[in-house]
XYZ file of C-alpha atoms in Angstrom:
689
model
C 110.999 175.403 78.962
C 109.549 178.260 76.933
C 107.132 177.541 74.102
C 107.099 179.199 70.726
C 104.870 182.220 70.301
C 102.721 181.407 67.239
C 102.395 185.087 66.287
C 106.181 185.548 66.467
C 106.649 182.456 64.317
C 104.128 183.824 61.808
C 105.965 187.158 61.629
C 109.238 185.357 60.916
C 107.653 183.210 58.222
C 105.816 186.217 56.779
C 109.120 188.089 56.475
C 110.593 185.168 54.522
C 107.482 184.997 52.348
C 107.647 188.744 51.615
C 111.323 188.413 50.686
C 110.449 185.611 48.257
C 107.650 187.725 46.760
C 109.994 190.691 46.372
C 112.644 188.534 44.689
C 110.045 187.171 42.273
C 108.774 190.663 41.451
C 112.275 191.986 40.807
C 113.017 189.041 38.520
C 109.718 189.672 36.769
C 110.741 193.229 35.869
C 113.267 191.736 33.437
C 111.047 188.842 32.240
C 107.468 190.088 32.129
C 106.353 187.115 30.045
C 107.774 184.476 32.403
C 104.780 182.423 33.539
C 106.789 180.578 36.197
C 107.651 183.862 37.922
C 104.023 184.974 37.796
C 102.975 181.676 39.368
C 105.659 181.987 42.052
C 104.527 185.488 43.036
C 100.895 184.351 43.060
C 101.699 181.406 45.349
C 103.609 183.678 47.686
C 100.692 186.118 47.922
C 98.289 183.205 48.399
C 100.459 181.843 51.230
C 100.681 185.214 52.944
C 96.937 185.795 52.706
C 96.015 182.358 54.032
C 98.480 182.308 56.911
C 97.615 185.909 57.818
C 93.932 185.031 58.120
C 94.845 181.925 60.165
C 96.732 183.964 62.766
C 94.232 186.817 63.018
C 95.897 189.365 60.725
C 92.608 190.170 58.978
C 93.683 193.525 57.524
C 96.766 191.883 56.013
C 94.694 189.069 54.527
C 92.143 191.501 53.097
C 94.764 193.766 51.541
C 96.881 190.921 50.174
C 93.806 189.375 48.575
C 93.581 192.201 46.043
C 97.229 191.757 44.998
C 96.635 188.020 44.720
C 93.561 188.658 42.546
C 95.567 190.911 40.247
C 98.202 188.238 39.714
C 95.516 185.612 39.311
C 94.190 187.612 36.363
C 97.702 187.733 34.897
C 98.077 183.995 35.489
C 94.836 183.288 33.639
C 95.780 185.546 30.734
C 93.079 188.147 31.393
C 95.649 190.960 31.675
C 99.333 191.200 30.815
C 102.140 191.599 33.332
C 103.531 195.129 33.103
C 106.232 197.127 34.847
C 103.446 199.298 36.318
C 101.841 196.231 37.904
C 105.169 195.078 39.342
C 105.855 198.554 40.753
C 102.355 198.684 42.261
C 102.731 195.302 43.997
C 106.230 196.213 45.225
C 104.778 199.339 46.817
C 101.899 197.268 48.211
C 104.400 194.806 49.627
C 105.891 197.548 51.827
C 102.403 198.148 53.205
C 102.058 194.412 53.851
C 105.236 194.536 55.955
C 103.725 197.356 57.988
C 100.529 195.356 58.485
C 102.596 192.403 59.714
C 104.724 194.467 62.116
C 101.970 196.809 63.360
C 98.575 195.253 62.626
C 96.727 197.536 65.068
C 98.380 200.817 64.036
C 96.610 203.533 62.060
C 98.079 203.357 58.560
C 95.907 206.156 57.211
C 94.662 205.935 53.660
C 97.843 204.315 52.342
C 95.955 201.102 51.584
C 93.306 202.944 49.540
C 95.948 204.717 47.438
C 97.920 201.527 46.824
C 94.799 199.611 45.790
C 93.834 202.414 43.418
C 97.318 202.217 41.904
C 96.973 198.436 41.644
C 93.598 198.628 39.907
C 94.948 201.199 37.460
C 97.832 198.848 36.659
C 95.486 195.962 35.773
C 92.971 198.189 33.989
C 90.146 197.639 36.474
C 88.060 199.825 38.701
C 89.264 201.132 42.025
C 89.224 198.439 44.689
C 87.250 198.621 47.890
C 89.272 199.546 50.980
C 90.783 196.626 52.877
C 89.360 197.140 56.359
C 87.920 193.800 57.439
C 87.717 190.168 56.377
C 84.472 190.937 54.568
C 86.507 193.066 52.186
C 88.276 189.954 50.923
C 86.300 189.679 47.740
C 87.146 189.772 44.082
C 86.970 193.198 42.383
C 83.865 193.981 40.333
C 85.709 193.492 37.054
C 86.618 189.928 38.017
C 83.090 189.112 39.213
C 81.561 190.464 36.004
C 83.918 188.357 33.936
C 83.158 185.280 36.039
C 79.403 185.734 35.544
C 79.817 185.229 31.839
C 81.575 181.880 32.262
C 79.644 178.670 31.847
C 79.396 176.208 34.699
C 81.515 173.068 34.693
C 81.071 169.898 36.717
C 84.000 168.089 38.287
C 84.462 164.864 40.199
C 87.237 165.148 42.757
C 88.637 162.227 44.758
C 91.361 162.887 47.326
C 92.996 161.351 50.359
C 95.665 162.751 52.651
C 98.560 160.961 54.398
C 97.824 159.390 57.765
C 100.006 161.972 59.572
C 98.297 165.009 58.012
C 96.451 166.135 61.129
C 99.533 165.727 63.298
C 101.357 168.025 60.878
C 98.643 170.692 61.122
C 96.636 170.032 57.933
C 92.875 170.380 58.383
C 90.973 168.444 55.682
C 87.727 170.217 56.569
C 89.357 173.465 55.494
C 90.005 171.972 52.057
C 86.351 170.981 51.793
C 85.278 174.497 52.777
C 87.459 175.957 50.019
C 85.855 173.601 47.488
C 82.396 174.723 48.649
C 83.426 178.331 48.046
C 83.956 177.484 44.363
C 80.353 176.447 43.728
C 77.671 173.842 44.377
C 79.312 170.945 46.158
C 78.292 167.432 47.218
C 80.675 165.613 49.541
C 80.846 161.934 50.431
C 83.310 160.531 52.933
C 84.822 157.080 52.443
C 85.405 155.480 55.850
C 86.204 151.989 54.610
C 89.875 152.332 55.557
C 89.241 153.146 59.223
C 90.795 150.313 61.316
C 89.055 148.630 64.289
C 88.726 150.729 67.410
C 91.461 148.857 69.296
C 93.920 149.621 66.468
C 92.775 153.195 65.828
C 95.282 155.986 66.496
C 93.368 159.227 67.173
C 96.029 161.373 65.462
C 95.953 159.417 62.189
C 93.642 160.143 59.270
C 92.018 157.227 57.410
C 89.151 158.982 55.605
C 89.129 159.876 51.910
C 86.595 162.045 50.110
C 84.601 161.948 46.874
C 83.367 165.395 45.847
C 81.125 166.535 43.010
C 81.596 170.222 42.224
C 79.608 172.433 39.844
C 81.396 175.727 39.407
C 82.105 178.596 37.049
C 85.795 178.227 37.886
C 88.237 176.260 35.764
C 90.565 173.414 36.741
C 93.277 175.784 38.023
C 90.975 177.003 40.816
C 90.616 173.412 42.039
C 94.356 172.880 41.907
C 94.840 176.052 43.981
C 92.816 174.500 46.820
C 95.331 171.664 47.145
C 98.420 173.670 46.174
C 100.172 173.267 49.553
C 99.457 169.568 50.117
C 99.635 168.369 46.531
C 102.959 166.569 46.865
C 101.848 164.384 49.788
C 98.299 163.438 48.797
C 96.441 161.324 46.273
C 94.214 163.461 44.045
C 92.183 162.840 40.919
C 90.068 165.475 39.158
C 87.767 164.518 36.280
C 85.503 166.800 34.303
C 81.963 165.412 33.901
C 78.944 166.620 31.989
C 75.747 167.822 33.626
C 73.956 164.501 33.230
C 76.662 162.677 35.103
C 76.972 165.203 37.863
C 75.887 162.807 40.605
C 78.956 160.976 41.898
C 79.189 157.223 42.015
C 79.055 155.840 45.512
C 82.376 154.720 46.966
C 82.914 151.262 48.386
C 81.524 152.200 51.790
C 79.906 155.616 51.333
C 78.870 157.677 54.284
C 77.179 161.063 53.956
C 79.273 163.852 55.383
C 76.672 164.588 58.020
C 76.781 160.938 59.093
C 80.468 160.914 59.947
C 80.801 159.816 63.581
C 81.362 162.731 65.957
C 84.721 161.522 67.348
C 86.198 161.194 63.849
C 84.869 164.582 62.755
C 86.289 166.205 65.851
C 89.654 164.585 65.261
C 89.765 166.103 61.787
C 90.288 169.607 63.109
C 92.840 169.483 65.922
C 94.417 172.679 67.241
C 97.584 173.575 65.374
C 100.545 172.711 67.603
C 103.475 175.134 67.874
C 105.742 172.630 66.113
C 103.459 172.643 63.105
C 103.575 176.432 63.010
C 107.354 176.401 63.161
C 107.547 174.127 60.133
C 105.439 176.416 57.920
C 107.260 177.193 54.677
C 106.364 178.891 51.375
C 105.449 176.270 48.805
C 108.622 176.816 46.796
C 110.723 175.667 49.746
C 108.912 172.330 50.180
C 110.756 169.544 48.365
C 108.812 167.099 46.234
C 107.896 164.064 48.336
C 105.341 162.208 46.269
C 105.298 158.467 46.951
C 107.757 158.841 49.854
C 106.902 156.847 53.002
C 105.496 158.855 55.881
C 108.452 158.056 58.148
C 110.911 159.411 55.585
C 108.788 162.548 55.099
C 108.790 163.199 58.829
C 112.546 162.744 58.976
C 113.060 165.252 56.178
C 110.765 167.756 57.863
C 112.959 167.609 60.967
C 116.216 168.289 59.118
C 115.900 172.070 59.545
C 115.266 173.618 62.939
C 114.638 177.312 63.524
C 116.707 178.628 66.444
C 116.417 182.201 67.800
C 119.578 184.208 67.188
C 119.938 185.143 70.859
C 120.257 181.459 71.753
C 123.194 181.141 69.368
C 124.773 184.177 71.017
C 124.326 182.607 74.457
C 125.836 179.345 73.232
C 128.761 181.262 71.720
C 129.394 182.923 75.088
C 129.436 179.515 76.792
C 131.867 178.152 74.209
C 134.093 181.165 74.778
C 134.133 180.528 78.520
C 134.952 176.876 77.823
C 137.922 177.890 75.668
C 139.206 180.114 78.474
C 138.757 177.325 81.051
C 140.506 174.855 78.738
C 143.431 177.282 78.389
C 143.773 177.452 82.166
C 143.581 173.661 82.390
C 146.332 173.299 79.778
C 148.552 175.684 81.711
C 148.047 173.710 84.931
C 148.659 170.402 83.146
C 151.869 171.639 81.544
C 153.240 172.500 84.992
C 152.252 169.123 86.429
C 153.979 165.756 86.260
C 150.658 163.885 86.430
C 150.364 161.939 83.148
C 146.626 161.348 83.634
C 146.010 165.078 84.063
C 147.932 165.856 80.884
C 145.979 163.218 78.981
C 142.634 164.638 80.125
C 143.819 168.164 79.312
C 144.734 167.163 75.757
C 141.371 165.461 75.284
C 139.487 168.502 76.597
C 141.561 170.726 74.305
C 140.632 168.614 71.287
C 136.941 168.540 72.148
C 136.741 172.265 72.917
C 138.489 173.009 69.625
C 135.993 170.923 67.683
C 133.090 172.497 69.550
C 134.477 175.966 68.823
C 134.838 175.219 65.123
C 131.298 173.792 64.960
C 129.914 176.812 66.762
C 131.677 179.181 64.386
C 130.105 177.394 61.418
C 126.649 177.697 62.991
C 127.054 181.472 63.204
C 128.135 181.800 59.591
C 125.600 182.955 57.006
C 126.156 183.507 53.282
C 126.640 187.062 52.049
C 123.743 186.384 49.655
C 121.363 187.175 52.537
C 122.886 190.667 52.613
C 123.236 191.229 48.869
C 119.625 190.223 48.168
C 118.398 193.331 50.001
C 119.945 195.645 47.422
C 117.971 194.448 44.433
C 114.943 196.372 45.651
C 117.061 199.405 46.586
C 118.636 199.597 43.132
C 115.241 199.092 41.464
C 113.713 201.981 43.427
C 116.709 204.286 42.904
C 116.652 203.625 39.157
C 113.014 204.739 39.007
C 113.744 207.755 41.214
C 116.840 209.010 39.370
C 115.852 208.028 35.837
C 119.136 206.147 35.427
C 119.437 202.700 33.886
C 121.193 200.551 36.488
C 122.259 196.925 36.448
C 123.142 195.249 39.740
C 125.719 192.446 39.550
C 126.531 190.281 42.570
C 129.538 187.984 42.904
C 130.665 185.596 45.627
C 127.261 185.296 47.307
C 128.254 181.946 48.821
C 131.010 183.590 50.900
C 130.113 183.136 54.566
C 130.483 185.706 57.335
C 129.529 185.849 60.996
C 125.846 186.739 61.358
C 126.662 189.722 63.577
C 128.907 191.136 60.862
C 126.102 190.758 58.316
C 123.667 192.625 60.568
C 126.042 195.535 61.168
C 127.099 195.882 57.531
C 123.575 196.386 56.160
C 123.375 200.150 56.757
C 126.963 200.978 55.664
C 126.437 199.132 52.390
C 123.186 201.031 51.790
C 125.111 204.319 52.070
C 127.841 203.113 49.719
C 125.416 201.818 47.082
C 123.377 205.034 47.188
C 126.535 207.120 46.792
C 127.733 204.990 43.886
C 124.428 205.539 42.104
C 124.097 209.246 42.912
C 127.712 210.442 42.639
C 129.242 207.735 40.472
C 126.860 206.691 37.725
C 126.052 209.201 35.005
C 122.682 209.770 33.366
C 121.972 207.680 30.233
C 122.571 210.705 27.992
C 125.944 211.477 29.611
C 127.030 207.843 29.375
C 126.160 207.650 25.690
C 127.991 210.931 25.070
C 131.153 209.537 26.715
C 131.019 206.336 24.656
C 129.646 204.084 27.380
C 126.588 201.873 27.342
C 123.332 203.442 28.477
C 123.096 201.177 31.515
C 125.441 201.769 34.421
C 126.655 198.798 36.453
C 127.000 198.488 40.218
C 128.848 195.347 41.301
C 128.664 193.888 44.789
C 131.270 191.207 45.391
C 132.592 189.234 48.334
C 135.622 187.001 48.743
C 137.549 185.489 51.603
C 141.201 186.344 52.138
C 142.733 184.583 55.136
C 140.786 185.512 58.250
C 139.040 188.388 56.495
C 136.227 188.795 54.038
C 136.538 191.588 51.489
C 133.248 193.129 50.351
C 133.550 195.509 47.409
C 131.147 198.025 45.887
C 132.236 198.931 42.369
C 130.664 201.139 39.715
C 131.604 202.016 36.146
C 130.700 205.693 36.467
C 132.620 208.943 36.281
C 135.037 208.266 39.121
C 136.013 210.600 41.978
C 137.050 214.133 41.067
C 140.252 214.668 43.056
C 140.272 218.446 42.513
C 136.769 218.825 43.957
C 137.677 216.612 46.926
C 140.780 218.695 47.701
C 138.946 221.991 47.260
C 136.136 220.867 49.559
C 138.605 219.567 52.155
C 140.577 222.844 52.145
C 137.431 224.967 52.395
C 136.201 222.819 55.291
C 139.514 223.105 57.142
C 140.241 219.365 56.955
C 143.636 220.027 55.348
C 145.844 223.049 54.836
C 145.938 224.687 51.378
C 148.583 222.969 49.276
C 149.219 220.283 51.923
C 150.890 217.271 50.247
C 148.777 214.122 50.370
C 149.096 210.712 48.805
C 146.289 209.599 46.506
C 145.054 207.161 49.136
C 144.993 209.847 51.833
C 143.141 212.240 49.522
C 140.445 209.694 48.713
C 140.058 208.794 52.393
C 138.917 212.383 53.024
C 135.452 211.520 51.717
C 134.916 209.587 54.977
C 135.452 212.720 57.090
C 132.366 213.874 59.084
C 130.223 216.329 57.145
C 132.196 215.918 53.923
C 130.236 216.017 50.649
C 131.056 217.119 47.103
C 127.425 217.125 45.970
C 126.471 220.396 44.289
C 122.930 220.237 45.678
C 121.131 218.424 48.448
C 118.872 215.661 47.116
C 116.872 212.791 48.541
C 119.940 210.609 48.019
C 122.895 212.648 49.218
C 124.479 216.021 49.743
C 124.254 216.483 53.522
C 127.603 214.833 54.309
C 125.955 212.295 56.594
C 126.603 208.651 55.931
C 130.167 208.085 54.764
C 131.641 208.926 58.175
C 129.098 206.546 59.710
C 130.293 203.881 57.285
C 133.885 204.294 58.451
C 132.966 204.259 62.146
C 130.873 201.114 61.719
C 133.601 199.283 59.808
C 136.244 200.281 62.361
C 133.947 199.108 65.161
C 134.010 195.709 63.442
C 137.844 195.825 63.535
C 137.815 196.306 59.774
C 139.286 198.786 57.320
C 138.199 200.591 54.150
C 140.202 200.804 50.931
C 139.114 203.057 48.088
C 140.310 203.281 44.487
C 139.031 205.401 41.617
C 139.941 205.942 37.968
C 138.547 209.120 36.359
C 135.995 208.259 33.705
C 136.054 204.545 34.533
C 134.536 204.271 37.990
C 135.308 203.717 41.657
C 135.649 200.783 44.017
C 135.257 200.772 47.791
C 136.476 197.639 49.578
C 135.548 196.743 53.144
C 137.978 194.400 54.869
C 136.052 192.725 57.687
C 137.090 189.883 60.044
C 135.193 186.646 59.470
C 133.995 186.525 63.053
C 133.687 188.800 66.057
C 133.684 186.089 68.714
C 136.847 183.936 68.715
C 139.950 184.594 66.608
C 143.442 183.198 66.226
C 145.893 185.650 67.754
C 149.621 186.092 68.214
C 150.403 186.622 71.892
C 153.327 189.025 72.473
C 154.974 190.691 75.460
C 155.888 194.364 75.700
C 157.589 195.199 78.975
C 155.603 193.352 81.630
C 152.323 193.454 79.718
C 150.951 190.924 77.238
C 149.002 191.785 74.101
C 147.262 189.943 71.272
C 147.738 190.753 67.576
C 145.075 189.233 65.249
C 146.918 186.495 63.395
C 145.120 187.235 60.106
C 146.937 190.603 59.943
C 150.432 189.208 60.655
C 152.731 188.856 57.629
C 156.029 187.860 59.210
C 158.260 188.260 62.256
C 161.830 189.577 62.264
C 164.511 189.999 64.915
C 165.620 193.513 65.850
C 168.773 193.596 67.910
C 169.434 196.315 70.461
C 172.204 197.742 68.251
C 169.860 197.970 65.224
C 167.198 199.539 67.426
C 169.642 202.236 68.531
C 170.805 202.868 64.955
C 167.219 203.292 63.738
C 166.361 205.935 66.345
C 165.076 209.010 64.541
C 164.030 207.250 61.356
C 162.118 204.072 62.481
C 162.390 202.151 59.216
C 163.442 198.606 58.468
C 164.502 197.271 55.100
C 162.282 194.380 54.027
C 163.070 192.859 50.637
C 164.126 196.107 48.963
C 161.307 198.138 50.511
C 161.223 200.347 53.570
C 158.613 199.517 56.200
C 157.938 201.957 59.050
C 157.733 200.489 62.522
C 156.316 201.550 65.866
C 157.972 200.896 69.204
C 155.088 199.637 71.319
C 157.161 200.250 74.449
C 157.210 203.984 73.692
C 153.586 203.975 72.538
C 152.379 202.274 75.734
C 154.888 204.128 77.985
C 155.903 200.982 79.834
C 158.927 202.621 81.467
C 160.934 199.401 81.055
C 164.204 198.756 79.267
C 164.055 196.903 75.935
C 165.059 193.262 75.757
C 168.380 192.468 74.114
C 166.731 190.543 71.274
C 163.593 192.413 70.302
C 161.197 191.247 67.596
C 159.398 193.109 64.819
C 155.939 191.815 63.906
C 155.023 193.049 60.423
C 151.262 193.583 60.080
C 149.215 194.796 57.133
C 145.777 195.951 56.035
C 145.439 195.791 52.276
C 148.588 197.246 50.693
C 149.692 199.195 53.781
C 152.273 197.640 56.116
C 153.855 198.581 59.418
C 156.129 196.846 61.923
C 155.437 196.542 65.642
C 158.480 196.239 67.921
C 157.823 193.846 70.839
C 160.051 192.290 73.470
C 158.926 188.677 73.060
C 156.694 186.582 70.822
C 154.990 184.086 73.141
C 153.054 182.157 70.488
C 149.666 181.359 68.969
C 146.625 181.942 71.154
C 142.925 181.153 70.762
C 141.489 184.554 71.598
C 137.995 184.925 73.018
C 137.134 188.570 72.355
C 135.642 190.552 75.224
C 134.309 194.057 74.683
C 136.011 197.008 76.340
C 134.126 198.978 78.976
C 132.501 202.319 78.170
C 135.367 204.071 79.952
C 137.740 202.779 77.261
C 135.632 203.617 74.188
C 138.013 206.385 73.150
C 141.152 204.233 73.394
C 141.639 203.614 69.678
C 144.788 201.490 70.048
C 142.842 198.489 71.378
C 139.792 196.771 69.898
C 139.013 194.469 72.830
C 140.448 192.249 75.506
C 140.801 188.569 76.318
C 141.418 186.429 79.381
C 144.573 184.314 79.405
C 145.032 180.872 80.896
C 146.403 182.246 84.188
C 143.375 184.511 84.607
C 145.170 187.733 83.630
C 143.876 190.108 80.940
C 145.569 190.774 77.608
C 144.515 193.654 75.365
C 143.846 193.047 71.651
C 145.601 195.518 69.363
C 143.576 197.440 66.773
C 145.525 196.657 63.610
C 143.842 199.296 61.448
C 144.624 202.092 63.891
C 148.244 201.004 64.310
C 148.827 200.755 60.555
C 147.349 204.227 60.075
C 149.572 205.578 62.861
C 152.635 203.980 61.268
C 151.841 205.386 57.848
C 151.281 208.822 59.359
C 154.636 208.610 61.103
C 156.247 207.615 57.801
C 154.701 210.612 56.032
C 155.955 212.988 58.731
C 159.475 211.572 58.513
C 159.508 211.882 54.720
C 158.409 215.528 54.936
C 160.995 216.245 57.622
C 163.648 214.543 55.531
């Protein structure tokens, strides 16, 4: 059994910590006087610095220390939080990510420049370069201010829970941090240590009585215990100089007199499990006065599992579903009652396991949307536009693989909305709009799909410029009739761009075609709508999962195919006589509207005669509908999606394959491609007519 790599665990936790810091900084840009946000950012920086030093990331710890010091000055009221400070720490945070990912790489003088920018933001002198742990020291301005402070004396009594060492807490580290604050006298109280025969070596029974004389205030003492405060007993009393000597505890023992076995037990190596449970302080629930057993139970409620293990488990569940389908087929052909009973039980259990597995793979869209706050913040500073980002439906859940693949397409769409869609503040005011433009990211579930929309309230898409660019690029013929939807879809053509000049954001025609290819690879579709002067909206229709779907199994000739059930609207009967009458026009009348249909037999060139009673399966993507003529509808089918081989990458009609209960293969139809083909056929027939 493989063990956790502590450095890999640290990198994962550091990424979460950096995300929390970034979120706090972005919130702070709108509430510069919010003390809670300042404290949250400070705690995050403090966590990152401490854990970085613990795992040997000295350069990270040294660099982060300066950002922590800057926010400490804000926290203590020495300087005010400003947008320049937030921008400086956001830029520094990107450097912290690089130091986490590549600690041994040569990052040039980026750190020096960022620290100079940071010092300018807080009004201090340029900071020393962060090259080694020795560089982790307060800037000169802070030291000079500290020298002027008077010394205070404090009496500190604290004890930790019995399971502290087992959970990775080292009390000697807390004492070392107190010594760093000033002159320190420590006494250990060993009166609670049980007899040797009842002593558990992993349990802590010592408490401490500390007298501290320091130039620091009470907040510095609280910072020492900030990550264990909820579980411990702590009292801090300010005393005058005459009373600086602490009163002896019930059974005082000088620190140097602590027996060697107990002292050694106070600093055990940190086990991998303790590393895996590391969390930023904001994520730790309050547990004061909760029994140790309950605290341990709560700590075990969340378990970090590598994503590849979930993928492996999903593959096994898929194979189980296929095996269960084969078992059901054998049982249905058998007269053995016991076999049928076992088959039904296995079917129920595999269904529950499949549903549970699907839930495990689901993650909220909020994890995707949260990435764009920083992007919008940076683009607003770069373009000089005032931009508000609004997110809706963050609790909507999607398969984790879908989330990962949608990140880059959404970046392209948001950048295009800001660059092409939103006007400058002056132009917006001149057109009667508010100075701030709005970009809205929303998500909602519709059947077996999730619809993610990117909407802006900008100038909208200029149809004339799109047509002119498409004609000049040879995408369409001059004067070629196009529907509004077809015209707007041209912006997803490779190399297409209406930008007047190439900028850092857009203009090269690279990106929108990648968006379309990525969405289609996810078996999704893109809808676009735009109103001149009011804005545009791009909607991505993506399946909830890429692993197992509900499908409609149909037969065409001698072959069997699967249609994703989420795209099916209804099924109709098409007699042989009606099929013959519709030759040449391929339309059916459906509730006072004409719906084009495709004969899959002709499309797949089966070479077989049609059944007497054919069926039409009406499918849709968004507002577009098309009928598929099949010979037989076999029924519902739990479809385990298997990828097509590289030899079939260019076969656009199919999005994958699945294995049926009898071991044969059925191809999964690509609904988006078929609907587009049907609509194209309809347009050709209308022109010909």
